[in-house]
Amino acid sequence: MLTRRDFLGAVGASALGAGAFSADPGPRKKMAVVTTEWRDRSHAWHMAERFLAGYPIKGKWRRPAIDVVAAYVDQFPKNDLSRDRARESGFTIYKSVAEALRCGTDKLAVDAVLIIGEHGDYPDNEFGQKKYPRYEFFKQVAEVFKKDGRAAPVFNDKHLSWKFAWAKEMVDTARELKFPFLAGSSLPVTWRMPAVDMPLGAEVEEVMCVAMGGVDSYDFHALEVIQCMAERRKGGETGVVALQALRGDSVWNALEAGSWKAGGWNPQLFDACLCRSQTLAQAPTYSHRFPTVKQMREWVKVPVAYRFEYADGLKATMLLMNGLVGDFTFAARVRGEAEPLSTLFYLPPNPNVVYSAALMSKVEETFLTGRAPYPVERTLLTSGLVEAGTHSLSKGQKRLETPHLAVRYQAPRESTFWKD
């Protein structure tokens, strides 16, 4: 007898590869793109164009059962591509979000909305966060839903907002209006090497991600790496009670501390992360060497770490180590296991960047089925962690209590990352 678990597993593993979510997909759905800008290598280029031209999955080229019929583009740089794409694909660029969602009529005329608030010329706040208008875009979308008496599934790329209160409002609004809401990074759904997940219900003591990139950008990706694994632990997600961000010499002092209790982290986790990296730095004329701390200090000019504590006692460290690695690796100490669980979150290179296809496959699933494959609360929590990290750094690397990050949810039973 086919169980619900068997059915859901079959849908997640094979439906897209077969080219459809159901035997009778019905009429093609219509989608509006709401984005800050659309240029080469922008997130609109990575994501929206998957719905124009398709994407590879399981050795086949999938044409999504969704048509882009409208767009709102906030800024038009010199290398803008949105106008060319509109001419090529036959959609219309409108002057407002509301017009795009209504396709120039007086009622909602699309079945899905893709919000991409990344890239473009926007100011920073006092904490160094880029004030991308994701919240503003979402509010305008929700206002159309309210006025027109109908809602549609929404995807929000990356953080929900640079301000946690706004991020929470977005999640609450989606719940109030009862529309599917998916958000976040491509990291949780890309390939892993090895293809492992945190065992559901595992007793996890400490977790780590070692990554590259900057604060208020790639820290978000690294935090999503941690969260998509940590959320599967025993008891589900409980939220984060405190965070301290470190920069520069404070990171090296923490590295040498030798344990979480001493102010650092488990050195086995750090070593496991470096040993999963495919980009581990090497000295000139050398290869196949594990770097010394002295070499790390020479290569990594401005290391950053976020050390944070979950309400149930789990400890976590996110490290940005530019100059040492150029990828994202994860390790965890699981109770009862002699060795850390560890893996590389694999990001295929340009120009095809197939990890965006992995993410857009989940977006298409949400738009076609009306069900998000994983909770938006994951991204609500990681959005709040980015805010807390930038605030801690700006306040002299102070430890911050985070009672507002009491975000609770249960992870899906089935793994949602790409495996083949």
Tab-separated table of C-alpha atoms in Angstrom:
chain	number	residue	atom	x	y	z
A	1	MET	CA	0.000	0.000	0.000
A	2	LEU	CA	1.334	3.448	-0.957
A	3	THR	CA	1.805	5.562	2.159
A	4	ARG	CA	1.668	9.366	2.282
A	5	ARG	CA	5.424	9.399	2.895
A	6	ASP	CA	6.036	7.186	-0.141
A	7	PHE	CA	3.834	9.453	-2.229
A	8	LEU	CA	5.533	12.667	-1.147
A	9	GLY	CA	8.949	11.116	-1.644
A	10	ALA	CA	7.989	10.026	-5.148
A	11	VAL	CA	6.721	13.509	-6.010
A	12	GLY	CA	9.872	15.192	-4.708
A	13	ALA	CA	12.204	12.728	-6.386
A	14	SER	CA	10.652	12.130	-9.777
A	15	ALA	CA	7.774	14.422	-10.716
A	16	LEU	CA	9.887	17.224	-12.118
A	17	GLY	CA	12.165	14.758	-13.860
A	18	ALA	CA	9.120	13.335	-15.592
A	19	GLY	CA	8.245	16.822	-16.817
A	20	ALA	CA	5.059	17.421	-14.814
A	21	PHE	CA	3.688	17.587	-11.278
A	22	SER	CA	0.554	15.658	-12.162
A	23	ALA	CA	-0.921	13.661	-14.994
A	24	ASP	CA	-3.190	16.603	-15.847
A	25	PRO	CA	-1.331	19.861	-15.072
A	26	GLY	CA	-4.246	21.919	-16.430
A	27	PRO	CA	-3.892	25.323	-18.099
A	28	ARG	CA	-0.523	27.061	-17.915
A	29	LYS	CA	-0.145	29.442	-15.006
A	30	LYS	CA	0.844	33.089	-15.321
A	31	MET	CA	3.625	34.708	-13.311
A	32	ALA	CA	4.739	38.257	-12.512
A	33	VAL	CA	8.373	39.075	-11.740
A	34	VAL	CA	9.053	41.913	-9.290
A	35	THR	CA	12.756	42.762	-9.175
A	36	THR	CA	15.240	45.468	-8.285
A	37	GLU	CA	17.187	45.074	-11.543
A	38	TRP	CA	17.659	42.567	-14.357
A	39	ARG	CA	21.161	42.377	-15.793
A	40	ASP	CA	23.821	39.798	-16.558
A	41	ARG	CA	24.699	37.714	-13.473
A	42	SER	CA	21.980	39.365	-11.365
A	43	HIS	CA	19.528	37.263	-9.404
A	44	ALA	CA	16.805	38.011	-11.950
A	45	TRP	CA	19.158	36.615	-14.599
A	46	HIS	CA	19.752	33.551	-12.399
A	47	MET	CA	16.130	32.948	-11.454
A	48	ALA	CA	13.495	34.663	-13.583
A	49	GLU	CA	15.138	33.406	-16.766
A	50	ARG	CA	14.670	29.819	-15.598
A	51	PHE	CA	10.963	30.442	-16.228
A	52	LEU	CA	11.674	31.915	-19.664
A	53	ALA	CA	14.075	29.307	-21.029
A	54	GLY	CA	13.826	26.349	-18.652
A	55	TYR	CA	16.463	24.510	-16.646
A	56	PRO	CA	18.235	21.139	-16.437
A	57	ILE	CA	17.025	18.545	-13.961
A	58	LYS	CA	17.892	14.836	-13.752
A	59	GLY	CA	19.529	14.883	-17.175
A	60	LYS	CA	16.571	16.518	-18.910
A	61	TRP	CA	15.674	20.074	-19.866
A	62	ARG	CA	12.477	21.143	-18.128
A	63	ARG	CA	10.190	23.822	-19.517
A	64	PRO	CA	8.221	25.162	-16.537
A	65	ALA	CA	4.428	25.034	-16.831
A	66	ILE	CA	4.364	28.745	-16.010
A	67	ASP	CA	4.558	31.775	-18.325
A	68	VAL	CA	6.138	35.083	-17.323
A	69	VAL	CA	3.500	37.585	-18.458
A	70	ALA	CA	4.466	40.720	-16.534
A	71	ALA	CA	7.328	42.374	-14.676
A	72	TYR	CA	8.103	45.345	-12.507
A	73	VAL	CA	11.765	46.428	-12.629
A	74	ASP	CA	12.835	49.056	-10.103
A	75	GLN	CA	16.155	50.156	-11.646
A	76	PHE	CA	17.581	50.027	-15.172
A	77	PRO	CA	21.412	50.027	-15.233
A	78	LYS	CA	23.309	50.523	-18.495
A	79	ASN	CA	23.591	46.762	-18.957
A	80	ASP	CA	19.876	46.153	-18.334
A	81	LEU	CA	18.494	42.968	-19.880
A	82	SER	CA	14.835	43.242	-18.869
A	83	ARG	CA	13.722	45.143	-21.975
A	84	ASP	CA	15.438	42.645	-24.279
A	85	ARG	CA	13.939	39.724	-22.381
A	86	ALA	CA	10.475	41.296	-22.568
A	87	ARG	CA	10.761	41.638	-26.344
A	88	GLU	CA	12.129	38.128	-26.764
A	89	SER	CA	9.602	36.403	-24.506
A	90	GLY	CA	6.522	38.555	-24.989
A	91	PHE	CA	5.899	39.873	-21.475
A	92	THR	CA	5.201	43.472	-20.473
A	93	ILE	CA	7.204	45.641	-18.083
A	94	TYR	CA	4.838	47.818	-16.046
A	95	LYS	CA	5.505	51.014	-14.101
A	96	SER	CA	4.278	49.699	-10.754
A	97	VAL	CA	4.050	46.444	-8.837
A	98	ALA	CA	0.249	46.662	-8.798
A	99	GLU	CA	0.055	47.158	-12.560
A	100	ALA	CA	2.341	44.169	-13.115
A	101	LEU	CA	0.220	41.902	-10.906
A	102	ARG	CA	-2.963	43.064	-12.638
A	103	CYS	CA	-1.356	43.045	-16.110
A	104	GLY	CA	-2.824	46.488	-16.771
A	105	THR	CA	-6.379	45.488	-15.737
A	106	ASP	CA	-8.287	46.268	-12.548
A	107	LYS	CA	-7.955	42.779	-10.979
A	108	LEU	CA	-5.187	40.349	-10.068
A	109	ALA	CA	-4.313	38.607	-13.345
A	110	VAL	CA	-1.409	36.306	-12.368
A	111	ASP	CA	-1.183	32.977	-10.530
A	112	ALA	CA	2.252	33.482	-8.936
A	113	VAL	CA	4.711	36.224	-7.965
A	114	LEU	CA	8.513	36.026	-7.973
A	115	ILE	CA	10.082	38.755	-5.779
A	116	ILE	CA	13.805	39.370	-6.290
A	117	GLY	CA	15.180	42.149	-4.100
A	118	GLU	CA	18.908	41.797	-4.771
A	119	HIS	CA	21.413	44.049	-6.589
A	120	GLY	CA	20.890	47.658	-7.538
A	121	ASP	CA	21.764	51.069	-6.094
A	122	TYR	CA	20.257	51.239	-2.582
A	123	PRO	CA	21.528	52.887	0.628
A	124	ASP	CA	22.978	51.134	3.657
A	125	ASN	CA	21.613	51.545	7.162
A	126	GLU	CA	23.779	52.429	10.176
A	127	PHE	CA	24.650	48.753	10.672
A	128	GLY	CA	25.959	48.265	7.137
A	129	GLN	CA	22.909	46.417	5.842
A	130	LYS	CA	21.790	47.133	2.283
A	131	LYS	CA	18.220	48.405	2.374
A	132	TYR	CA	16.899	46.311	-0.474
A	133	PRO	CA	13.143	46.888	-0.893
A	134	ARG	CA	12.016	43.298	-0.395
A	135	TYR	CA	9.567	44.287	2.327
A	136	GLU	CA	8.244	47.171	0.239
A	137	PHE	CA	7.751	44.896	-2.781
A	138	PHE	CA	5.972	42.317	-0.622
A	139	LYS	CA	3.701	44.938	0.936
A	140	GLN	CA	2.629	46.156	-2.497
A	141	VAL	CA	1.946	42.573	-3.606
A	142	ALA	CA	-0.082	41.867	-0.458
A	143	GLU	CA	-2.062	45.086	-0.929
A	144	VAL	CA	-3.165	43.909	-4.368
A	145	PHE	CA	-4.214	40.567	-2.863
A	146	LYS	CA	-6.256	42.336	-0.177
A	147	LYS	CA	-7.955	44.781	-2.540
A	148	ASP	CA	-8.736	42.208	-5.204
A	149	GLY	CA	-9.948	39.486	-2.847
A	150	ARG	CA	-7.618	36.824	-4.227
A	151	ALA	CA	-4.074	35.773	-3.423
A	152	ALA	CA	-1.382	33.766	-5.217
A	153	PRO	CA	1.789	31.916	-4.177
A	154	VAL	CA	4.850	34.137	-3.603
A	155	PHE	CA	8.586	33.465	-3.589
A	156	ASN	CA	10.990	35.946	-1.975
A	157	ASP	CA	14.669	35.637	-2.873
A	158	LYS	CA	17.205	35.583	0.006
A	159	HIS	CA	16.479	37.526	3.241
A	160	LEU	CA	12.882	38.446	3.908
A	161	SER	CA	14.028	41.907	4.987
A	162	TRP	CA	16.977	43.708	6.552
A	163	LYS	CA	14.667	44.467	9.507
A	164	PHE	CA	13.420	41.462	11.490
A	165	ALA	CA	10.141	43.120	12.509
A	166	TRP	CA	9.315	43.562	8.834
A	167	ALA	CA	10.334	39.990	8.053
A	168	LYS	CA	7.989	38.702	10.738
A	169	GLU	CA	5.195	40.911	9.398
A	170	MET	CA	5.677	39.356	5.965
A	171	VAL	CA	5.295	35.833	7.343
A	172	ASP	CA	2.276	36.867	9.420
A	173	THR	CA	0.655	38.528	6.394
A	174	ALA	CA	1.072	35.409	4.256
A	175	ARG	CA	-0.506	33.360	7.025
A	176	GLU	CA	-3.376	35.857	7.400
A	177	LEU	CA	-4.113	35.955	3.672
A	178	LYS	CA	-3.556	32.196	3.367
A	179	PHE	CA	-1.169	32.113	0.415
A	180	PRO	CA	1.871	29.827	0.019
A	181	PHE	CA	5.065	31.725	0.846
A	182	LEU	CA	8.534	30.357	0.066
A	183	ALA	CA	11.801	32.236	0.583
A	184	GLY	CA	15.518	31.926	1.014
A	185	SER	CA	18.747	30.763	-0.527
A	186	SER	CA	19.782	28.173	-3.073
A	187	LEU	CA	22.259	26.636	-0.619
A	188	PRO	CA	19.767	24.365	1.204
A	189	VAL	CA	18.606	22.782	-2.070
A	190	THR	CA	21.818	22.461	-4.070
A	191	TRP	CA	23.858	19.236	-4.294
A	192	ARG	CA	25.912	18.029	-1.338
A	193	MET	CA	29.173	16.103	-1.436
A	194	PRO	CA	28.602	13.628	0.126
A	195	ALA	CA	24.808	13.615	-0.314
A	196	VAL	CA	23.926	13.513	3.368
A	197	ASP	CA	21.271	15.175	5.501
A	198	MET	CA	21.008	15.611	9.235
A	199	PRO	CA	19.184	12.487	10.473
A	200	LEU	CA	15.685	13.539	11.453
A	201	GLY	CA	15.434	13.623	15.230
A	202	ALA	CA	19.193	13.512	15.811
A	203	GLU	CA	20.571	14.859	19.083
A	204	VAL	CA	22.913	17.578	17.836
A	205	GLU	CA	25.391	19.315	20.143
A	206	GLU	CA	27.297	21.767	17.939
A	207	VAL	CA	27.222	22.843	14.277
A	208	MET	CA	29.428	24.931	12.003
A	209	CYS	CA	29.613	26.381	8.512
A	210	VAL	CA	32.867	27.685	7.030
A	211	ALA	CA	32.222	29.926	4.039
A	212	MET	CA	33.401	32.838	1.937
A	213	GLY	CA	31.902	36.218	1.129
A	214	GLY	CA	30.804	39.329	2.954
A	215	VAL	CA	28.591	40.394	5.828
A	216	ASP	CA	24.927	41.080	4.975
A	217	SER	CA	25.236	38.938	1.865
A	218	TYR	CA	27.072	35.619	2.042
A	219	ASP	CA	26.597	35.340	5.795
A	220	PHE	CA	22.932	34.778	4.951
A	221	HIS	CA	23.823	31.851	2.678
A	222	ALA	CA	26.068	30.312	5.340
A	223	LEU	CA	23.370	30.702	7.987
A	224	GLU	CA	20.883	28.933	5.704
A	225	VAL	CA	23.413	26.087	5.392
A	226	ILE	CA	23.440	25.759	9.169
A	227	GLN	CA	19.694	26.170	9.570
A	228	CYS	CA	18.577	23.624	6.961
A	229	MET	CA	20.611	21.018	8.845
A	230	ALA	CA	19.996	22.152	12.440
A	231	GLU	CA	16.218	22.318	12.008
A	232	ARG	CA	16.052	18.519	11.645
A	233	ARG	CA	17.320	17.885	15.180
A	234	LYS	CA	15.326	16.308	17.962
A	235	GLY	CA	12.421	18.513	19.022
A	236	GLY	CA	12.485	20.646	15.865
A	237	GLU	CA	13.401	24.303	15.702
A	238	THR	CA	13.256	26.276	18.954
A	239	GLY	CA	14.779	29.626	18.000
A	240	VAL	CA	17.986	31.455	18.952
A	241	VAL	CA	18.515	33.135	22.335
A	242	ALA	CA	21.847	34.937	21.845
A	243	LEU	CA	24.472	35.824	19.227
A	244	GLN	CA	27.939	37.333	19.283
A	245	ALA	CA	29.748	38.394	16.126
A	246	LEU	CA	33.552	38.470	16.001
A	247	ARG	CA	35.897	40.115	13.525
A	248	GLY	CA	39.666	40.199	12.998
A	249	ASP	CA	41.876	39.196	15.929
A	250	SER	CA	38.829	38.149	17.963
A	251	VAL	CA	38.253	35.321	15.464
A	252	TRP	CA	41.831	34.079	15.763
A	253	ASN	CA	41.588	34.199	19.557
A	254	ALA	CA	38.392	32.133	19.375
A	255	LEU	CA	40.067	29.653	17.009
A	256	GLU	CA	42.868	29.096	19.486
A	257	ALA	CA	40.481	28.841	22.480
A	258	GLY	CA	39.832	25.208	21.585
A	259	SER	CA	36.204	24.815	22.653
A	260	TRP	CA	32.837	26.551	22.798
A	261	LYS	CA	33.026	26.829	26.582
A	262	ALA	CA	36.374	28.622	26.298
A	263	GLY	CA	34.958	31.136	23.804
A	264	GLY	CA	35.663	29.338	20.554
A	265	TRP	CA	34.339	26.190	18.905
A	266	ASN	CA	35.024	22.491	18.531
A	267	PRO	CA	38.269	22.233	16.500
A	268	GLN	CA	37.132	18.910	14.995
A	269	LEU	CA	34.244	20.707	13.302
A	270	PHE	CA	36.541	23.368	11.864
A	271	ASP	CA	38.955	20.735	10.557
A	272	ALA	CA	36.102	18.693	9.066
A	273	CYS	CA	34.777	21.749	7.228
A	274	LEU	CA	38.201	22.547	5.757
A	275	CYS	CA	38.683	18.925	4.720
A	276	ARG	CA	35.384	19.021	2.765
A	277	SER	CA	36.375	22.192	0.897
A	278	GLN	CA	37.332	21.970	-2.781
A	279	THR	CA	38.965	25.413	-2.678
A	280	LEU	CA	41.237	25.178	0.368
A	281	ALA	CA	44.082	27.676	-0.071
A	282	GLN	CA	47.649	26.468	-0.569
A	283	ALA	CA	51.049	28.142	-0.373
A	284	PRO	CA	52.831	28.920	-3.675
A	285	THR	CA	54.399	25.817	-5.312
A	286	TYR	CA	52.636	23.581	-2.770
A	287	SER	CA	49.466	21.539	-2.849
A	288	HIS	CA	47.768	18.926	-0.704
A	289	ARG	CA	48.701	20.700	2.527
A	290	PHE	CA	46.477	21.414	5.512
A	291	PRO	CA	47.085	25.103	6.313
A	292	THR	CA	48.739	26.111	9.538
A	293	VAL	CA	47.175	28.764	11.757
A	294	LYS	CA	50.042	31.075	10.757
A	295	GLN	CA	49.163	30.633	7.069
A	296	MET	CA	45.468	31.200	7.766
A	297	ARG	CA	46.314	34.464	9.510
A	298	GLU	CA	48.345	35.562	6.483
A	299	TRP	CA	45.689	34.647	3.922
A	300	VAL	CA	42.499	35.712	5.684
A	301	LYS	CA	42.708	39.475	6.128
A	302	VAL	CA	39.359	40.071	7.861
A	303	PRO	CA	37.816	36.891	9.275
A	304	VAL	CA	34.254	37.078	10.624
A	305	ALA	CA	32.433	34.688	12.945
A	306	TYR	CA	28.910	34.527	14.335
A	307	ARG	CA	28.649	32.392	17.488
A	308	PHE	CA	25.033	31.779	18.449
A	309	GLU	CA	23.042	29.686	20.901
A	310	TYR	CA	19.697	28.025	20.301
A	311	ALA	CA	16.985	27.883	22.964
A	312	ASP	CA	17.433	24.103	23.356
A	313	GLY	CA	21.190	24.404	23.979
A	314	LEU	CA	22.562	23.747	20.488
A	315	LYS	CA	25.690	25.811	19.738
A	316	ALA	CA	26.499	27.149	16.260
A	317	THR	CA	29.345	28.985	14.541
A	318	MET	CA	29.302	30.645	11.120
A	319	LEU	CA	32.728	31.625	9.742
A	320	LEU	CA	33.507	33.833	6.725
A	321	MET	CA	37.123	33.027	5.795
A	322	ASN	CA	37.905	34.834	2.543
A	323	GLY	CA	41.343	33.843	1.323
A	324	LEU	CA	41.168	30.414	2.941
A	325	VAL	CA	38.109	28.909	1.208
A	326	GLY	CA	35.827	29.823	-1.658
A	327	ASP	CA	32.908	27.500	-0.930
A	328	PHE	CA	30.444	26.426	1.793
A	329	THR	CA	31.064	23.460	4.067
A	330	PHE	CA	29.187	22.147	7.097
A	331	ALA	CA	30.024	19.966	10.077
A	332	ALA	CA	28.091	18.838	13.147
A	333	ARG	CA	28.745	17.026	16.371
A	334	VAL	CA	25.947	14.452	16.732
A	335	ARG	CA	25.550	12.710	20.080
A	336	GLY	CA	26.668	9.108	19.974
A	337	GLU	CA	28.795	9.532	16.827
A	338	ALA	CA	32.587	9.350	17.089
A	339	GLU	CA	33.219	11.539	14.038
A	340	PRO	CA	31.513	14.747	12.886
A	341	LEU	CA	28.872	14.615	10.186
A	342	SER	CA	30.247	16.832	7.404
A	343	THR	CA	29.579	17.793	3.791
A	344	LEU	CA	30.197	20.349	1.048
A	345	PHE	CA	27.240	22.356	-0.246
A	346	TYR	CA	28.184	22.300	-3.917
A	347	LEU	CA	27.679	25.373	-6.118
A	348	PRO	CA	28.305	24.678	-9.826
A	349	PRO	CA	30.225	27.507	-11.544
A	350	ASN	CA	29.181	30.189	-14.033
A	351	PRO	CA	27.738	30.550	-16.532
A	352	ASN	CA	25.039	27.938	-15.923
A	353	VAL	CA	25.024	28.108	-12.086
A	354	VAL	CA	22.685	25.139	-11.856
A	355	TYR	CA	22.124	25.729	-8.133
A	356	SER	CA	19.653	28.425	-9.220
A	357	ALA	CA	17.790	25.698	-11.113
A	358	ALA	CA	17.617	23.677	-7.896
A	359	LEU	CA	16.018	26.639	-6.134
A	360	MET	CA	13.667	27.494	-8.987
A	361	SER	CA	12.497	23.872	-9.120
A	362	LYS	CA	11.246	24.355	-5.555
A	363	VAL	CA	9.654	27.658	-6.533
A	364	GLU	CA	7.907	26.023	-9.485
A	365	GLU	CA	6.703	23.243	-7.198
A	366	THR	CA	5.233	25.847	-4.839
A	367	PHE	CA	3.542	27.734	-7.666
A	368	LEU	CA	2.043	24.635	-9.288
A	369	THR	CA	0.963	22.707	-6.201
A	370	GLY	CA	0.114	25.573	-3.855
A	371	ARG	CA	2.330	24.027	-1.160
A	372	ALA	CA	5.771	25.213	-0.072
A	373	PRO	CA	8.203	22.259	0.230
A	374	TYR	CA	9.813	23.713	3.376
A	375	PRO	CA	8.770	26.307	5.963
A	376	VAL	CA	9.320	30.027	5.382
A	377	GLU	CA	10.118	30.226	9.097
A	378	ARG	CA	13.605	28.939	8.244
A	379	THR	CA	14.284	32.142	6.337
A	380	LEU	CA	12.530	34.231	8.966
A	381	LEU	CA	15.087	32.966	11.496
A	382	THR	CA	18.112	33.378	9.217
A	383	SER	CA	16.970	36.905	8.311
A	384	GLY	CA	16.956	37.719	12.017
A	385	LEU	CA	20.393	36.171	12.497
A	386	VAL	CA	21.876	38.385	9.775
A	387	GLU	CA	20.371	41.436	11.478
A	388	ALA	CA	21.750	40.327	14.865
A	389	GLY	CA	25.195	39.670	13.390
A	390	THR	CA	25.488	43.090	11.768
A	391	HIS	CA	24.219	44.769	14.936
A	392	SER	CA	26.721	42.875	17.108
A	393	LEU	CA	29.615	43.902	14.864
A	394	SER	CA	28.556	47.538	14.876
A	395	LYS	CA	28.296	47.480	18.693
A	396	GLY	CA	31.875	46.413	19.268
A	397	GLN	CA	31.326	42.676	18.837
A	398	LYS	CA	28.979	42.638	21.813
A	399	ARG	CA	26.991	39.533	22.711
A	400	LEU	CA	23.322	40.247	22.047
A	401	GLU	CA	20.346	38.553	23.646
A	402	THR	CA	17.775	37.686	20.963
A	403	PRO	CA	14.437	36.830	22.606
A	404	HIS	CA	12.656	38.036	19.448
A	405	LEU	CA	14.203	35.105	17.545
A	406	ALA	CA	12.000	32.558	19.337
A	407	VAL	CA	11.040	31.085	15.954
A	408	ARG	CA	9.599	27.583	16.293
A	409	TYR	CA	8.782	25.166	13.489
A	410	GLN	CA	9.172	21.585	12.302
A	411	ALA	CA	11.342	20.659	9.331
A	412	PRO	CA	9.878	18.486	6.563
A	413	ARG	CA	10.471	14.772	7.024
A	414	GLU	CA	11.722	14.356	3.465
A	415	SER	CA	15.080	15.797	2.375
A	416	THR	CA	14.639	18.618	-0.142
A	417	PHE	CA	18.149	19.015	-1.596
A	418	TRP	CA	19.111	17.786	-5.080
A	419	LYS	CA	20.761	14.375	-5.150
A	420	ASP	CA	20.970	13.494	-8.858
